[in-house]
mmCIF file of C-alpha atoms in Angstrom:
data_model
loop_
_atom_site.group_PDB
_atom_site.id
_atom_site.type_symbol
_atom_site.label_atom_id
_atom_site.label_comp_id
_atom_site.label_asym_id
_atom_site.label_seq_id
_atom_site.Cartn_x
_atom_site.Cartn_y
_atom_site.Cartn_z
ATOM 1 C CA UNK A 11 -28.010 30.933 26.607
ATOM 2 C CA UNK A 12 -28.837 33.520 24.733
ATOM 3 C CA UNK A 13 -28.553 35.883 27.706
ATOM 4 C CA UNK A 14 -24.723 34.526 27.942
ATOM 5 C CA UNK A 15 -24.441 34.478 23.942
ATOM 6 C CA UNK A 16 -25.541 38.447 23.858
ATOM 7 C CA UNK A 17 -23.649 38.916 27.354
ATOM 8 C CA UNK A 18 -20.626 37.321 25.997
ATOM 9 C CA UNK A 19 -20.768 39.048 21.913
ATOM 10 C CA UNK A 20 -21.492 42.622 23.746
ATOM 11 C CA UNK A 21 -18.157 41.971 26.560
ATOM 12 C CA UNK A 22 -15.747 40.257 23.898
ATOM 13 C CA UNK A 23 -16.722 40.960 20.640
ATOM 14 C CA UNK A 24 -18.790 38.643 18.551
ATOM 15 C CA UNK A 25 -15.661 37.408 16.351
ATOM 16 C CA UNK A 26 -13.975 36.679 19.541
ATOM 17 C CA UNK A 27 -16.719 34.425 20.712
ATOM 18 C CA UNK A 28 -17.299 31.014 20.867
ATOM 19 C CA UNK A 29 -19.800 28.667 20.633
ATOM 20 C CA UNK A 30 -17.471 26.612 23.778
ATOM 21 C CA UNK A 31 -17.418 29.581 25.852
ATOM 22 C CA UNK A 32 -20.669 30.269 25.163
ATOM 23 C CA UNK A 33 -21.706 26.532 26.600
ATOM 24 C CA UNK A 34 -19.852 27.130 29.176
ATOM 25 C CA UNK A 35 -20.841 30.765 30.360
ATOM 26 C CA UNK A 36 -24.341 29.137 30.204
ATOM 27 C CA UNK A 37 -23.802 26.280 32.086
ATOM 28 C CA UNK A 38 -24.376 23.981 28.801
ATOM 29 C CA UNK A 39 -23.434 21.581 26.262
ATOM 30 C CA UNK A 40 -22.348 22.554 23.095
ATOM 31 C CA UNK A 41 -25.114 20.550 21.970
ATOM 32 C CA UNK A 42 -27.738 22.592 23.575
ATOM 33 C CA UNK A 43 -25.751 25.975 22.377
ATOM 34 C CA UNK A 44 -25.580 24.775 18.423
ATOM 35 C CA UNK A 45 -29.434 23.002 18.933
ATOM 36 C CA UNK A 46 -30.464 26.627 17.974
ATOM 37 C CA UNK A 47 -27.791 26.927 15.113
ATOM 38 C CA UNK A 48 -24.196 28.627 14.782
ATOM 39 C CA UNK A 49 -23.340 32.264 16.336
ATOM 40 C CA UNK A 50 -25.006 33.795 13.711
ATOM 41 C CA UNK A 51 -28.486 32.119 14.590
ATOM 42 C CA UNK A 52 -27.523 32.911 18.406
ATOM 43 C CA UNK A 53 -27.082 36.665 17.164
ATOM 44 C CA UNK A 54 -30.791 36.647 15.116
ATOM 45 C CA UNK A 55 -32.049 35.072 17.817
ATOM 46 C CA UNK A 56 -31.331 37.609 20.443
ATOM 47 C CA UNK A 57 -32.424 40.414 18.579
ATOM 48 C CA UNK A 58 -35.493 38.527 17.253
ATOM 49 C CA UNK A 59 -36.405 38.180 21.189
ATOM 50 C CA UNK A 60 -35.289 41.257 22.036
ATOM 51 C CA UNK A 61 -37.728 43.126 19.154
ATOM 52 C CA UNK A 62 -40.618 40.497 20.091
ATOM 53 C CA UNK A 63 -40.571 41.645 23.551
ATOM 54 C CA UNK A 64 -40.838 45.391 22.797
ATOM 55 C CA UNK A 65 -43.921 44.626 21.175
ATOM 56 C CA UNK A 66 -45.530 42.711 23.101
ATOM 57 C CA UNK A 67 -44.458 44.779 26.354
ATOM 58 C CA UNK A 68 -47.206 46.981 24.491
ATOM 59 C CA UNK A 69 -49.785 45.477 23.396
ATOM 60 C CA UNK A 70 -51.856 46.381 26.633
ATOM 61 C CA UNK A 71 -51.935 49.673 26.660
ATOM 62 C CA UNK A 72 -51.356 50.757 22.905
ATOM 63 C CA UNK A 73 -54.911 49.929 21.937
ATOM 64 C CA UNK A 74 -55.261 49.185 18.004
ATOM 65 C CA UNK A 75 -58.738 49.874 18.088
ATOM 66 C CA UNK A 76 -58.280 53.528 19.455
ATOM 67 C CA UNK A 77 -60.671 55.711 16.551
ATOM 68 C CA UNK A 78 -59.754 59.035 18.638
ATOM 69 C CA UNK A 79 -58.457 61.180 15.562
ATOM 70 C CA UNK A 80 -55.086 62.624 16.327
ATOM 71 C CA UNK A 81 -53.378 65.700 15.390
ATOM 72 C CA UNK A 82 -50.428 65.324 12.109
ATOM 73 C CA UNK A 83 -48.174 66.489 15.282
ATOM 74 C CA UNK A 84 -49.329 63.823 17.406
ATOM 75 C CA UNK A 85 -48.826 60.805 15.454
ATOM 76 C CA UNK A 86 -45.853 61.576 14.226
ATOM 77 C CA UNK A 87 -44.424 61.442 18.469
ATOM 78 C CA UNK A 88 -46.647 58.405 18.698
ATOM 79 C CA UNK A 89 -44.636 56.364 15.308
ATOM 80 C CA UNK A 90 -41.344 57.826 16.564
ATOM 81 C CA UNK A 91 -42.273 56.271 20.418
ATOM 82 C CA UNK A 92 -43.326 52.791 17.921
ATOM 83 C CA UNK A 93 -40.005 52.950 16.391
ATOM 84 C CA UNK A 94 -37.282 55.040 18.820
ATOM 85 C CA UNK A 95 -36.728 52.235 21.188
ATOM 86 C CA UNK A 96 -35.346 49.813 18.472
ATOM 87 C CA UNK A 97 -33.283 52.327 16.437
ATOM 88 C CA UNK A 98 -31.858 52.887 20.607
ATOM 89 C CA UNK A 99 -30.999 49.693 20.679
ATOM 90 C CA UNK A 100 -28.919 49.110 17.099
ATOM 91 C CA UNK A 101 -27.124 51.901 18.018
ATOM 92 C CA UNK A 102 -26.182 50.442 21.909
ATOM 93 C CA UNK A 103 -23.272 48.151 19.884
ATOM 94 C CA UNK A 104 -22.425 49.084 16.381
ATOM 95 C CA UNK A 105 -20.459 46.344 15.631
ATOM 96 C CA UNK A 106 -23.272 43.534 17.057
ATOM 97 C CA UNK A 107 -25.585 45.383 14.748
ATOM 98 C CA UNK A 108 -23.315 45.253 11.898
ATOM 99 C CA UNK A 109 -23.230 41.290 12.445
ATOM 100 C CA UNK A 110 -26.794 41.491 12.307
ATOM 101 C CA UNK A 111 -27.129 43.435 9.222
ATOM 102 C CA UNK A 112 -24.290 41.070 7.246
ATOM 103 C CA UNK A 113 -26.351 37.753 8.586
ATOM 104 C CA UNK A 114 -30.268 39.183 7.666
ATOM 105 C CA UNK A 115 -28.501 40.487 4.478
ATOM 106 C CA UNK A 116 -26.678 37.397 3.379
ATOM 107 C CA UNK A 117 -29.914 36.137 3.956
ATOM 108 C CA UNK A 118 -28.587 32.670 6.103
ATOM 109 C CA UNK A 119 -31.285 32.934 8.693
ATOM 110 C CA UNK A 120 -34.830 34.048 8.919
ATOM 111 C CA UNK A 121 -35.520 37.098 11.352
ATOM 112 C CA UNK A 122 -39.013 37.154 12.509
ATOM 113 C CA UNK A 123 -38.230 40.796 12.064
ATOM 114 C CA UNK A 124 -39.555 40.179 8.285
ATOM 115 C CA UNK A 125 -41.991 38.020 9.407
ATOM 116 C CA UNK A 126 -44.551 38.263 12.235
ATOM 117 C CA UNK A 127 -42.954 41.006 13.751
ATOM 118 C CA UNK A 128 -43.005 42.637 10.285
ATOM 119 C CA UNK A 129 -46.699 42.331 10.354
ATOM 120 C CA UNK A 130 -46.946 43.440 14.081
ATOM 121 C CA UNK A 131 -45.167 46.710 13.361
ATOM 122 C CA UNK A 132 -47.186 47.628 9.951
ATOM 123 C CA UNK A 133 -50.101 47.104 11.862
ATOM 124 C CA UNK A 134 -49.529 49.184 15.067
ATOM 125 C CA UNK A 135 -48.038 52.346 12.169
ATOM 126 C CA UNK A 136 -51.496 51.533 10.041
ATOM 127 C CA UNK A 137 -53.273 51.603 13.173
ATOM 128 C CA UNK A 138 -52.173 55.166 14.401
ATOM 129 C CA UNK A 139 -51.936 56.169 10.882
ATOM 130 C CA UNK A 140 -55.709 55.948 10.146
ATOM 131 C CA UNK A 141 -56.633 57.894 13.136
ATOM 132 C CA UNK A 142 -54.931 60.617 11.269
ATOM 133 C CA UNK A 143 -56.715 62.714 8.365
ATOM 134 C CA UNK A 144 -54.749 60.540 5.852
ATOM 135 C CA UNK A 145 -57.458 57.697 3.691
ATOM 136 C CA UNK A 146 -57.662 53.943 4.688
ATOM 137 C CA UNK A 147 -55.136 53.920 1.402
ATOM 138 C CA UNK A 148 -52.896 56.526 2.533
ATOM 139 C CA UNK A 149 -52.871 54.978 5.893
ATOM 140 C CA UNK A 150 -52.015 51.628 4.535
ATOM 141 C CA UNK A 151 -49.353 53.186 1.895
ATOM 142 C CA UNK A 152 -48.064 55.183 4.722
ATOM 143 C CA UNK A 153 -47.015 52.279 7.441
ATOM 144 C CA UNK A 154 -45.570 51.024 4.731
ATOM 145 C CA UNK A 155 -43.613 53.131 3.316
ATOM 146 C CA UNK A 156 -42.334 54.333 7.613
ATOM 147 C CA UNK A 157 -41.664 50.721 7.837
ATOM 148 C CA UNK A 158 -39.576 50.455 5.281
ATOM 149 C CA UNK A 159 -37.805 53.870 5.896
ATOM 150 C CA UNK A 160 -36.894 51.768 9.547
ATOM 151 C CA UNK A 161 -35.474 48.811 8.096
ATOM 152 C CA UNK A 162 -33.069 51.513 6.190
ATOM 153 C CA UNK A 163 -32.928 53.188 9.349
ATOM 154 C CA UNK A 164 -31.761 50.320 10.877
ATOM 155 C CA UNK A 165 -29.571 49.105 8.656
ATOM 156 C CA UNK A 166 -27.810 52.211 9.041
ATOM 157 C CA UNK A 167 -26.925 53.022 12.177
ATOM 158 C CA UNK A 168 -25.902 49.543 12.442
ATOM 159 C CA UNK A 169 -23.870 50.171 8.914
ATOM 160 C CA UNK A 170 -22.246 53.239 11.828
ATOM 161 C CA UNK A 171 -22.593 55.761 9.370
ATOM 162 C CA UNK A 172 -25.779 57.830 10.884
ATOM 163 C CA UNK A 173 -25.298 57.793 14.644
ATOM 164 C CA UNK A 174 -28.822 58.030 16.990
ATOM 165 C CA UNK A 175 -29.428 61.520 16.723
ATOM 166 C CA UNK A 176 -28.999 61.477 12.551
ATOM 167 C CA UNK A 177 -31.074 58.263 12.396
ATOM 168 C CA UNK A 178 -33.981 59.608 14.961
ATOM 169 C CA UNK A 179 -33.691 62.907 13.171
ATOM 170 C CA UNK A 180 -34.614 61.265 10.115
ATOM 171 C CA UNK A 181 -36.784 58.655 10.620
ATOM 172 C CA UNK A 182 -38.614 61.782 11.900
ATOM 173 C CA UNK A 183 -38.519 63.619 8.551
ATOM 174 C CA UNK A 184 -40.700 60.379 7.174
ATOM 175 C CA UNK A 185 -42.820 60.428 9.743
ATOM 176 C CA UNK A 186 -43.419 64.083 9.285
ATOM 177 C CA UNK A 187 -43.324 63.774 5.166
ATOM 178 C CA UNK A 188 -46.240 60.706 5.606
ATOM 179 C CA UNK A 189 -48.935 62.485 8.661
ATOM 180 C CA UNK A 190 -48.538 65.575 6.689
ATOM 181 C CA UNK A 191 -49.334 63.641 3.198
ATOM 182 C CA UNK A 192 -51.486 65.590 1.329
ATOM 183 C CA UNK A 193 -53.075 63.048 -1.191
ATOM 184 C CA UNK A 194 -53.448 63.963 -4.757
ATOM 185 C CA UNK A 195 -57.588 63.807 -4.402
ATOM 186 C CA UNK A 196 -57.489 66.747 -2.570
#
């Protein structure tokens, strides 16, 4: 059902796709589609499902307990590797990303991006930063700064104000600022 909704949203546009058309395409009843919710809820579920799949897909090879020290440049590359798939996904279809951002801003539907998935990304970022010369406190603060910069960049890409290349370049600037941070205590 979500596959049908996503395909129709991308092919026909979010506004032109109807619950009835999604149900017909998915070969289910409109009641089955509505059990997920309205179109906004379907859109949030599509984005959340894709983002969760990316996180779960890297749980195995991405060792969170790795304490091997990382030079700043290697850490910066790994941080970018964590978020680049999301920036790319948002840039894939700006209209759909704009709709998603609008749903999130309205607050009418909860997104895992700001709940469990947020914590997963924060944990991944902090684990990476903990392997740099940053202190534990700086690694935590850096992870939060990167997470909020990431959200801002996703919303900006979704708004169409930045293309994918510019978004990645701007996020790289934030990453470099964080990983090259030399605390006030040093």
